[in-house]
């Protein structure tokens, strides 16, 4: 199964993608994670991308497309995946169609619907484990041990681009560049709009209901 998760920054895409990875064995492929790894490793791509990420702008399509193309070619992506944070522009969506070819389109595009006020609350409390990538929220889902991951005891950090001004910029960029993809995928008959309010498990059940038959297929094959 091949899923795409769309939604504004902080909507819960990463949280849902991790649930699907654990439960259905679908690889989470997050363009933001690939970019942050390139920044951390100071690769030429990372050095270039950081300028855009720091101000909440989109990294140019060709940079992101190169990372995603390489990632989708790896063996663990052949069993199915959840794309988290990609595509974010019409050009990326069209390139993705080309990449997958006629034989293996996307099975479903899930749009997580969460209002801006809630998204800002979610992002302002977000903390991520430096070691394993697990996500926490200081109010909604706090770690047991302040600033340390429940799973691996790794250090929790707050992303630089989760500062409030940058978040507002990212929301504007989402509205201008990414939200139009909902209509694009709707016209292809691939879109499910899912209410993103509620506990992560409730949101997950709504997504599972939307992808029902495909999901059953994956379970029997796995
Ligand atoms: P969030 O999950 O909060 O939406 P991401 O981790 O997906 O954030 O993205 C962080 C930043 O990385 C974005 O603000 C943008 O600068 C860059 N980025 C991630 N994915 C893409 C993409 N598909 N196209 C362009 N830029 C991207
Ligand atoms: P995205 O990948 O879309 O940017 P995340 O999955 O990183 O979003 O979630 C943003 C923040 O909101 C995290 O701190 C996460 O723990 C929290 N969060 C995720 N889903 C929910 C939910 N259903 N209810 C409340 N908080 C949530
Ligand atoms: Zn951890």
XYZ file of N, CA and C and ligand atoms in Angstrom:
721
model
N 0.830 -1.195 0.000
C 0.000 0.000 0.000
C 0.868 1.250 0.000
N 0.431 2.241 -0.755
C 1.156 3.504 -0.836
C 0.224 4.640 -0.446
N 0.569 5.288 0.662
C -0.268 6.370 1.171
C 0.480 7.685 1.120
N -0.277 8.767 0.982
C 0.273 10.116 1.138
C -0.507 10.786 2.265
N 0.206 11.418 3.195
C -0.449 12.197 4.251
C -0.254 13.670 3.950
N -1.359 14.370 3.764
C -1.314 15.818 3.556
C -1.875 16.496 4.793
N -1.450 17.732 5.015
C -2.008 18.492 6.133
C -1.027 19.560 6.539
N -1.521 20.600 7.222
C -0.646 21.703 7.620
C 0.435 21.234 8.590
N 1.482 22.051 8.768
C 2.499 21.721 9.758
C 1.833 21.504 11.121
N 2.227 20.460 11.815
C 1.682 20.204 13.145
C 0.349 19.485 13.147
N -0.153 19.082 11.994
C -1.467 18.436 11.930
C -1.451 17.030 12.540
N -0.259 16.431 12.628
C -0.176 15.073 13.151
C 0.246 14.059 12.092
N 0.818 14.537 10.982
C 1.234 13.627 9.910
C 2.287 12.631 10.407
N 3.307 13.152 11.075
C 4.381 12.286 11.559
C 3.875 11.284 12.583
N 3.009 11.748 13.474
C 2.444 10.870 14.514
C 1.677 9.722 13.859
N 0.847 10.034 12.874
C 0.064 8.997 12.196
C 0.969 8.079 11.373
N 1.965 8.664 10.703
C 2.857 7.843 9.874
C 3.594 6.823 10.739
N 3.979 7.229 11.945
C 4.685 6.287 12.832
C 3.754 5.178 13.297
N 2.480 5.524 13.550
C 1.515 4.487 13.931
C 1.370 3.469 12.791
N 1.315 3.957 11.551
C 1.167 3.050 10.408
C 2.414 2.208 10.189
N 3.551 2.814 10.467
C 4.799 2.056 10.315
C 4.808 0.887 11.306
N 4.426 1.171 12.553
C 4.434 0.121 13.580
C 3.384 -0.949 13.287
N 2.179 -0.510 12.897
C 1.060 -1.438 12.799
C 1.005 -2.183 11.471
N 1.266 -1.477 10.374
C 1.079 -2.081 9.048
C 2.398 -2.355 8.335
N 3.510 -2.015 8.983
C 4.798 -2.256 8.344
C 5.054 -1.385 7.124
N 4.359 -0.260 7.050
C 4.602 0.662 5.930
C 5.728 1.614 6.324
N 6.724 1.767 5.488
C 7.824 2.665 5.792
C 7.348 4.114 5.798
N 7.683 4.821 6.873
C 7.432 6.263 6.887
C 8.543 6.946 6.088
N 8.169 7.706 5.097
C 9.155 8.474 4.334
C 8.786 9.944 4.467
N 9.565 10.655 5.302
C 9.245 12.047 5.634
C 10.283 12.960 4.994
N 9.832 13.823 4.090
C 10.788 14.716 3.416
C 11.482 15.620 4.427
N 10.760 16.066 5.462
C 11.381 16.913 6.485
C 12.509 16.181 7.209
N 12.301 14.893 7.521
C 13.350 14.106 8.195
C 14.567 13.927 7.284
N 14.308 13.667 5.993
C 15.430 13.510 5.050
C 16.224 14.814 4.965
N 15.500 15.938 4.942
C 16.180 17.238 4.860
C 16.958 17.527 6.144
N 16.331 17.245 7.316
C 17.041 17.522 8.579
C 18.293 16.647 8.711
N 18.230 15.405 8.192
C 19.426 14.545 8.227
C 20.527 15.144 7.355
N 20.152 15.700 6.197
C 21.143 16.323 5.308
C 21.747 17.575 5.956
N 20.915 18.320 6.684
C 21.417 19.515 7.393
C 22.405 19.080 8.481
N 22.015 18.069 9.245
C 22.862 17.582 10.341
C 24.217 17.088 9.811
N 24.185 16.393 8.661
C 25.419 15.829 8.092
C 26.210 16.855 7.273
N 25.667 18.066 7.191
C 26.326 19.158 6.424
C 26.683 18.749 5.001
N 25.796 18.039 4.356
C 26.001 17.728 2.935
C 25.710 19.008 2.140
N 26.174 19.091 0.890
C 25.864 20.283 0.067
C 24.348 20.522 0.001
N 23.565 19.445 -0.141
C 22.102 19.584 -0.161
C 21.603 20.197 1.140
N 22.147 19.715 2.259
C 21.710 20.188 3.572
C 22.044 21.654 3.784
N 23.242 22.051 3.374
C 23.673 23.443 3.550
C 22.768 24.369 2.739
N 22.433 23.941 1.540
C 21.549 24.705 0.666
C 20.126 24.769 1.251
N 19.625 23.615 1.722
C 18.235 23.522 2.185
C 18.002 24.331 3.465
N 19.003 24.407 4.320
C 18.832 25.030 5.642
C 18.339 26.477 5.533
N 18.846 27.208 4.529
C 18.455 28.615 4.358
C 16.947 28.741 4.208
N 16.348 27.809 3.494
C 14.910 27.860 3.276
C 14.158 27.406 4.525
N 14.625 26.319 5.115
C 13.918 25.738 6.266
C 13.887 26.718 7.443
N 14.992 27.424 7.663
C 15.078 28.338 8.803
C 14.037 29.447 8.732
N 13.656 29.836 7.513
C 12.647 30.898 7.460
C 11.250 30.365 7.144
N 11.094 29.053 7.131
C 9.766 28.468 6.955
C 9.315 28.411 5.508
N 10.262 28.623 4.585
C 9.930 28.542 3.158
C 10.107 27.107 2.676
N 9.570 26.812 1.500
C 9.779 25.484 0.932
C 11.175 25.392 0.318
N 11.793 24.251 0.472
C 13.052 23.950 -0.205
C 12.705 23.731 -1.690
N 13.572 24.178 -2.619
C 13.225 24.042 -4.047
C 12.880 22.597 -4.436
N 11.932 22.487 -5.348
C 11.438 21.174 -5.769
C 12.554 20.209 -6.169
N 13.531 20.696 -6.955
C 14.525 19.747 -7.481
C 15.366 19.127 -6.354
N 15.585 19.898 -5.276
C 16.369 19.383 -4.143
C 15.588 18.265 -3.436
N 14.314 18.544 -3.166
C 13.471 17.566 -2.475
C 13.261 16.335 -3.350
N 13.061 16.558 -4.642
C 12.798 15.436 -5.546
C 13.979 14.484 -5.616
N 15.182 15.033 -5.554
C 16.362 14.176 -5.600
C 16.394 13.266 -4.360
N 16.142 13.852 -3.188
C 16.149 13.054 -1.950
C 15.065 11.977 -1.975
N 13.867 12.344 -2.415
C 12.742 11.396 -2.421
C 12.970 10.280 -3.450
N 13.496 10.644 -4.596
C 13.755 9.628 -5.630
C 14.729 8.583 -5.087
N 15.786 9.053 -4.434
C 16.771 8.106 -3.875
C 16.133 7.234 -2.798
N 15.294 7.855 -1.967
C 14.685 7.110 -0.849
C 13.697 6.053 -1.360
N 12.911 6.413 -2.353
C 11.906 5.463 -2.871
C 12.552 4.286 -3.592
N 13.809 4.463 -4.016
C 14.491 3.372 -4.721
C 15.056 2.336 -3.759
N 15.117 2.647 -2.471
C 15.694 1.691 -1.514
C 14.755 0.493 -1.306
N 15.340 -0.640 -0.951
C 14.544 -1.878 -0.918
C 13.391 -1.813 0.084
N 13.600 -1.180 1.247
C 12.538 -1.190 2.256
C 11.298 -0.415 1.813
N 11.427 0.376 0.753
C 10.263 1.141 0.276
C 9.417 0.326 -0.705
N 9.907 -0.854 -1.098
C 9.195 -1.611 -2.131
C 7.938 -2.291 -1.580
N 7.889 -2.491 -0.243
C 6.728 -3.160 0.365
C 5.567 -2.215 0.633
N 5.758 -0.949 0.371
C 4.716 0.038 0.667
C 5.272 1.117 1.572
N 4.638 2.281 1.528
C 5.152 3.406 2.307
C 4.067 4.420 2.614
N 4.359 5.259 3.592
C 3.538 6.425 3.883
C 4.398 7.650 3.642
N 4.031 8.462 2.695
C 4.758 9.708 2.449
C 4.218 10.778 3.392
N 5.117 11.387 4.140
C 4.752 12.361 5.167
C 5.461 13.681 4.835
N 4.692 14.681 4.418
C 5.286 15.986 4.093
C 5.693 16.128 2.635
N 5.430 15.138 1.847
C 5.705 15.164 0.415
C 4.554 14.464 -0.303
N 4.020 14.990 -1.394
C 4.387 16.232 -2.071
C 3.797 17.468 -1.395
N 4.395 18.616 -1.662
C 3.935 19.883 -1.085
C 3.633 20.917 -2.161
N 3.936 20.613 -3.414
C 3.615 21.522 -4.528
C 3.039 20.669 -5.657
N 2.357 21.351 -6.581
C 1.796 20.651 -7.733
C 2.913 19.974 -8.543
N 4.051 20.671 -8.690
C 5.163 20.087 -9.461
C 5.660 18.807 -8.787
N 5.720 18.798 -7.449
C 6.157 17.583 -6.737
C 5.142 16.461 -6.943
N 3.842 16.792 -6.904
C 2.806 15.764 -7.072
C 2.910 15.137 -8.463
N 3.143 15.974 -9.465
C 3.240 15.448 -10.827
C 4.506 14.605 -10.992
N 5.586 15.057 -10.377
C 6.832 14.278 -10.440
C 6.655 12.929 -9.742
N 5.902 12.909 -8.647
C 5.655 11.651 -7.929
C 4.897 10.672 -8.824
N 3.879 11.159 -9.520
C 3.139 10.296 -10.449
C 4.072 9.666 -11.474
N 4.973 10.479 -11.996
C 5.919 9.991 -13.010
C 6.855 8.948 -12.424
N 7.333 9.244 -11.213
C 8.287 8.360 -10.538
C 7.689 6.973 -10.330
N 6.396 6.949 -9.903
C 5.768 5.671 -9.577
C 5.323 4.939 -10.836
N 5.133 5.669 -11.907
C 4.765 5.028 -13.166
C 3.325 4.557 -13.161
N 2.886 4.043 -14.298
C 1.469 3.692 -14.433
C 1.108 2.486 -13.569
N 2.072 1.604 -13.303
C 1.765 0.383 -12.562
C 1.538 0.569 -11.069
N 2.018 1.639 -10.493
C 1.984 1.691 -9.020
C 1.622 3.029 -8.455
N 0.410 3.448 -8.762
C 0.002 4.771 -8.279
C -0.142 4.764 -6.756
N -0.470 5.925 -6.233
C -0.782 6.081 -4.814
C -2.163 5.476 -4.560
N -2.299 4.686 -3.486
C -3.606 4.085 -3.195
C -4.586 5.090 -2.601
N -4.073 5.927 -1.705
C -4.975 6.900 -1.085
C -4.180 8.081 -0.562
N -4.785 9.248 -0.686
C -4.211 10.474 -0.139
C -5.104 10.902 1.018
N -4.500 10.980 2.195
C -5.246 11.328 3.397
C -4.951 12.782 3.734
N -5.986 13.611 3.770
C -5.795 15.011 4.170
C -6.252 15.155 5.612
N -5.334 15.479 6.513
C -5.685 15.682 7.926
C -6.192 17.112 8.100
N -7.451 17.238 8.513
C -8.064 18.557 8.631
C -7.961 19.019 10.087
N -7.130 20.037 10.319
C -6.938 20.583 11.663
C -6.879 22.114 11.545
N -7.715 22.836 12.301
C -7.708 24.299 12.198
C -6.396 24.917 12.691
N -6.085 26.127 12.174
C -4.822 26.794 12.500
C -4.582 26.942 14.011
N -5.624 27.306 14.762
C -5.422 27.562 16.197
C -4.924 26.290 16.886
N -5.457 25.140 16.500
C -5.055 23.869 17.100
C -3.635 23.498 16.657
N -3.343 23.750 15.401
C -2.022 23.436 14.860
C -0.943 24.229 15.617
N -1.234 25.492 15.909
C -0.250 26.323 16.617
C -0.021 25.763 18.024
N -1.097 25.333 18.689
C -0.931 24.710 20.017
C -0.077 23.447 19.920
N -0.369 22.645 18.903
C 0.370 21.377 18.766
C 1.842 21.630 18.509
N 2.144 22.574 17.619
C 3.552 22.809 17.276
C 4.308 23.436 18.436
N 3.651 24.323 19.186
C 4.403 25.025 20.237
C 4.822 24.061 21.344
N 4.102 22.937 21.495
C 4.493 21.973 22.534
C 5.252 20.766 22.007
N 5.543 20.770 20.699
C 6.162 19.583 20.104
C 7.607 19.404 20.569
N 7.949 18.185 20.921
C 9.337 17.817 21.212
C 9.625 16.502 20.483
N 10.854 16.354 20.002
C 11.228 15.173 19.218
C 12.462 14.536 19.843
N 12.524 13.206 19.814
C 13.705 12.512 20.350
C 14.841 12.579 19.325
N 15.983 13.060 19.773
C 17.140 13.190 18.900
C 17.640 11.822 18.426
N 17.386 10.813 19.241
C 17.930 9.494 18.951
C 17.012 8.653 18.073
N 15.713 8.554 18.430
C 14.848 7.620 17.686
C 13.718 8.318 16.930
N 13.579 9.644 17.078
C 12.567 10.368 16.309
C 11.171 10.339 16.916
N 10.996 9.682 18.082
C 9.667 9.637 18.705
C 9.205 11.066 19.015
N 7.871 11.268 18.944
C 7.316 12.609 19.106
C 6.545 12.720 20.408
N 6.673 13.865 21.036
C 5.938 14.136 22.278
C 5.288 15.501 22.179
N 4.385 15.741 23.131
C 3.825 17.077 23.288
C 3.830 17.397 24.774
N 4.341 18.577 25.118
C 4.557 18.894 26.529
C 3.252 18.922 27.326
N 2.104 19.143 26.661
C 0.811 19.143 27.360
C -0.006 17.892 27.016
N -0.123 17.572 25.736
C -1.031 16.491 25.303
C -0.435 15.100 25.484
N 0.895 15.003 25.452
C 1.527 13.679 25.510
C 2.950 13.835 26.075
N 3.033 14.282 27.353
C 4.365 14.594 27.894
C 5.190 13.333 28.159
N 6.513 13.446 28.041
C 7.373 12.310 28.373
C 7.316 12.049 29.883
N 7.560 10.808 30.285
C 7.536 10.486 31.726
C 8.666 11.178 32.455
N 9.797 11.289 31.753
C 11.011 11.805 32.363
C 11.387 13.083 31.612
N 11.222 14.220 32.263
C 11.356 15.517 31.591
C 12.534 15.545 30.614
N 12.236 15.903 29.362
C 13.271 16.058 28.337
C 13.972 14.778 27.905
N 13.420 13.615 28.297
C 14.010 12.361 27.824
C 12.944 11.446 27.264
N 13.323 10.702 26.233
C 12.405 9.835 25.509
C 11.990 8.628 26.354
N 10.675 8.307 26.352
C 10.189 7.124 27.078
C 10.802 5.843 26.526
N 11.045 5.834 25.203
C 11.453 4.580 24.571
C 12.949 4.326 24.659
N 13.762 5.376 24.490
C 15.212 5.131 24.395
C 16.015 6.056 25.305
N 15.322 6.883 26.092
C 15.971 7.831 26.995
C 16.796 8.900 26.263
N 16.636 8.972 24.930
C 17.337 10.013 24.159
C 16.871 11.404 24.565
N 17.657 12.394 24.187
C 17.330 13.785 24.539
C 16.214 14.311 23.635
N 15.257 15.000 24.238
C 14.183 15.610 23.446
C 14.577 17.036 23.088
N 14.286 17.437 21.847
C 14.608 18.807 21.442
C 13.440 19.460 20.736
N 13.481 20.787 20.701
C 12.463 21.556 19.988
C 13.068 22.030 18.671
N 12.367 21.827 17.576
C 12.895 22.242 16.276
C 13.025 23.756 16.190
N 14.113 24.248 15.551
C 14.334 25.694 15.383
C 13.152 26.335 14.655
N 12.612 25.612 13.658
C 11.558 26.229 12.845
C 10.186 26.109 13.508
N 10.123 25.634 14.756
C 8.855 25.601 15.484
C 8.639 26.870 16.315
N 9.497 27.879 16.139
C 9.263 29.188 16.763
C 8.025 29.820 16.117
N 7.273 30.604 16.931
C 5.936 31.030 16.483
C 5.932 31.787 15.138
N 6.887 32.721 14.935
C 6.909 33.497 13.683
C 7.094 32.588 12.475
N 7.998 31.625 12.628
C 8.281 30.710 11.518
C 7.063 29.827 11.251
N 6.357 29.455 12.323
C 5.163 28.623 12.151
C 4.113 29.379 11.343
N 3.936 30.678 11.625
C 2.937 31.455 10.862
C 3.314 31.494 9.387
N 4.595 31.660 9.123
C 5.071 31.656 7.731
C 4.785 30.293 7.092
N 5.054 29.199 7.830
C 4.831 27.867 7.264
C 3.345 27.640 6.965
N 2.474 28.202 7.826
C 1.031 28.058 7.576
C 0.625 28.803 6.303
N 1.234 29.987 6.083
C 0.925 30.734 4.846
C 1.403 29.968 3.621
N 2.604 29.413 3.742
C 3.154 28.640 2.622
C 2.259 27.424 2.349
N 1.787 26.794 3.411
C 0.890 25.641 3.242
C -0.360 26.057 2.464
N -0.972 27.166 2.897
C -2.220 27.607 2.256
C -1.993 27.913 0.772
N -0.860 28.536 0.463
C -0.621 28.962 -0.921
C -0.166 27.812 -1.814
N 0.730 26.981 -1.320
C 1.390 25.992 -2.193
C 0.809 24.585 -2.077
N 0.434 24.196 -0.860
C 0.111 22.781 -0.627
C -1.389 22.514 -0.581
N -2.164 23.427 0.017
C -3.605 23.168 0.123
C -4.252 22.911 -1.245
N -3.806 23.603 -2.325
C -4.402 23.304 -3.645
C -4.263 21.839 -4.071
N -3.329 21.104 -3.451
C -3.178 19.682 -3.808
C -4.403 18.866 -3.397
N -5.172 19.366 -2.406
C -6.378 18.639 -2.007
C -7.332 18.546 -3.199
N -7.512 19.669 -3.892
C -8.398 19.641 -5.068
C -7.820 18.786 -6.196
N -6.511 18.867 -6.330
C -5.847 18.066 -7.374
C -6.120 16.574 -7.145
N -5.879 16.102 -5.919
C -6.083 14.672 -5.652
C -7.568 14.312 -5.611
N -8.405 15.279 -5.214
C -9.841 15.030 -5.243
C -10.294 14.781 -6.682
N -9.758 15.558 -7.610
C -10.156 15.397 -9.014
C -9.690 14.050 -9.559
N -8.651 13.481 -8.949
C -8.194 12.149 -9.369
C -8.941 11.035 -8.621
N -9.838 11.429 -7.701
C -10.612 10.445 -6.945
C -9.807 9.728 -5.875
N -8.695 10.323 -5.442
C -7.802 9.626 -4.515
C -7.854 10.184 -3.090
N -8.621 11.255 -2.884
C -8.520 11.981 -1.607
C -9.550 11.537 -0.575
N -9.111 11.386 0.694
C -10.036 11.263 1.827
C -9.715 12.383 2.806
N -10.707 13.207 3.107
C -10.517 14.244 4.131
C -10.853 13.638 5.488
N -9.923 13.748 6.429
C -10.102 13.121 7.736
C -10.020 14.192 8.823
N -11.001 14.170 9.720
C -10.993 15.084 10.861
C -9.792 14.733 11.752
N -8.886 15.698 11.942
C -7.656 15.438 12.692
C -7.747 15.777 14.159
N -8.957 16.134 14.632
C -9.146 16.482 16.048
C -9.512 15.221 16.817
N -8.921 15.095 18.010
C -9.171 13.902 18.828
C -7.846 13.241 19.149
N -7.897 12.169 19.936
C -6.653 11.472 20.288
C -6.037 10.855 19.032
N -4.710 10.686 19.014
C -4.072 10.095 17.830
C -4.702 8.764 17.421
N -5.115 7.935 18.391
C -5.705 6.625 18.066
C -7.061 6.784 17.389
N -7.800 7.850 17.814
C -9.103 8.099 17.164
C -8.894 8.524 15.711
N -7.917 9.388 15.509
C -7.630 9.847 14.145
C -7.182 8.655 13.297
N -6.361 7.805 13.899
C -5.884 6.622 13.172
C -7.056 5.737 12.728
N -8.048 5.521 13.634
C -9.198 4.676 13.260
C -9.949 5.274 12.087
N -10.077 6.618 12.083
C -10.783 7.249 10.954
C -10.030 6.998 9.655
N -8.699 7.065 9.726
C -7.911 6.828 8.500
C -8.075 5.374 8.059
N -8.012 4.455 9.020
C -8.158 3.032 8.681
C -9.505 2.768 8.031
N -10.551 3.432 8.545
C -11.883 3.245 7.956
C -11.890 3.751 6.515
N -11.189 4.867 6.275
C -11.179 5.452 4.922
C -10.428 4.578 3.924
N -9.414 3.842 4.410
C -8.635 3.002 3.480
C -9.035 1.542 3.604
N -10.189 1.271 4.240
C -10.626 -0.063 4.612
C -10.179 -1.238 3.769
N -10.679 -1.392 2.533
C -10.414 -2.603 1.758
C -8.927 -2.803 1.466
N -8.233 -1.708 1.176
C -6.812 -1.816 0.859
C -6.064 -2.300 2.092
N -6.494 -1.733 3.230
C -5.871 -2.084 4.494
C -6.008 -3.569 4.776
N -7.202 -4.128 4.531
C -7.418 -5.558 4.748
C -6.454 -6.369 3.879
N -6.265 -5.900 2.639
C -5.350 -6.584 1.727
C -3.945 -6.627 2.280
N -3.486 -5.529 2.828
C -2.128 -5.478 3.347
C -1.955 -6.455 4.505
N -2.980 -6.502 5.365
C -2.863 -7.376 6.534
C -2.692 -8.840 6.123
N -3.438 -9.277 5.119
C -3.324 -10.680 4.734
C -1.988 -10.973 4.048
N -1.443 -9.980 3.366
C -0.171 -10.203 2.671
C 1.007 -10.166 3.633
N 0.890 -9.404 4.708
C 2.060 -9.128 5.556
C 2.479 -10.341 6.374
P 5.969 19.747 9.424
O 5.873 18.265 9.718
O 5.869 20.551 10.673
O 5.044 20.181 8.351
P 8.356 19.067 7.962
O 9.315 18.336 8.817
O 7.525 18.272 7.016
O 7.440 19.981 8.883
O 9.108 20.177 7.106
C 10.014 21.079 7.700
C 10.569 22.010 6.618
O 11.296 21.228 5.649
C 9.528 22.762 5.797
O 9.120 23.972 6.420
C 10.287 23.005 4.492
O 11.215 24.071 4.635
C 11.076 21.721 4.339
N 10.340 20.694 3.564
C 9.891 19.487 4.024
N 9.278 18.793 3.055
C 9.334 19.578 1.937
C 8.847 19.429 0.605
N 8.172 18.327 0.213
N 9.092 20.438 -0.269
C 9.769 21.540 0.093
N 10.232 21.754 1.342
C 10.023 20.784 2.263
P 3.265 17.027 11.626
O 4.132 15.854 11.235
O 2.010 17.103 10.800
O 4.026 18.316 11.616
P 3.341 15.896 14.330
O 2.919 14.478 14.152
O 4.779 16.171 14.534
O 2.752 16.809 13.120
O 2.498 16.488 15.558
C 2.707 17.825 16.038
C 2.580 17.835 17.561
O 1.221 17.558 17.927
C 3.438 16.789 18.281
O 3.899 17.357 19.492
C 2.470 15.637 18.551
O 2.826 14.940 19.745
C 1.148 16.375 18.729
N 0.000 15.602 18.220
C -0.035 14.767 17.155
N -1.273 14.245 16.985
C -2.045 14.779 17.976
C -3.433 14.630 18.350
N -4.270 13.824 17.668
N -3.863 15.331 19.417
C -3.022 16.150 20.108
N -1.723 16.324 19.819
C -1.222 15.655 18.758
Zn 13.811 8.006 21.612
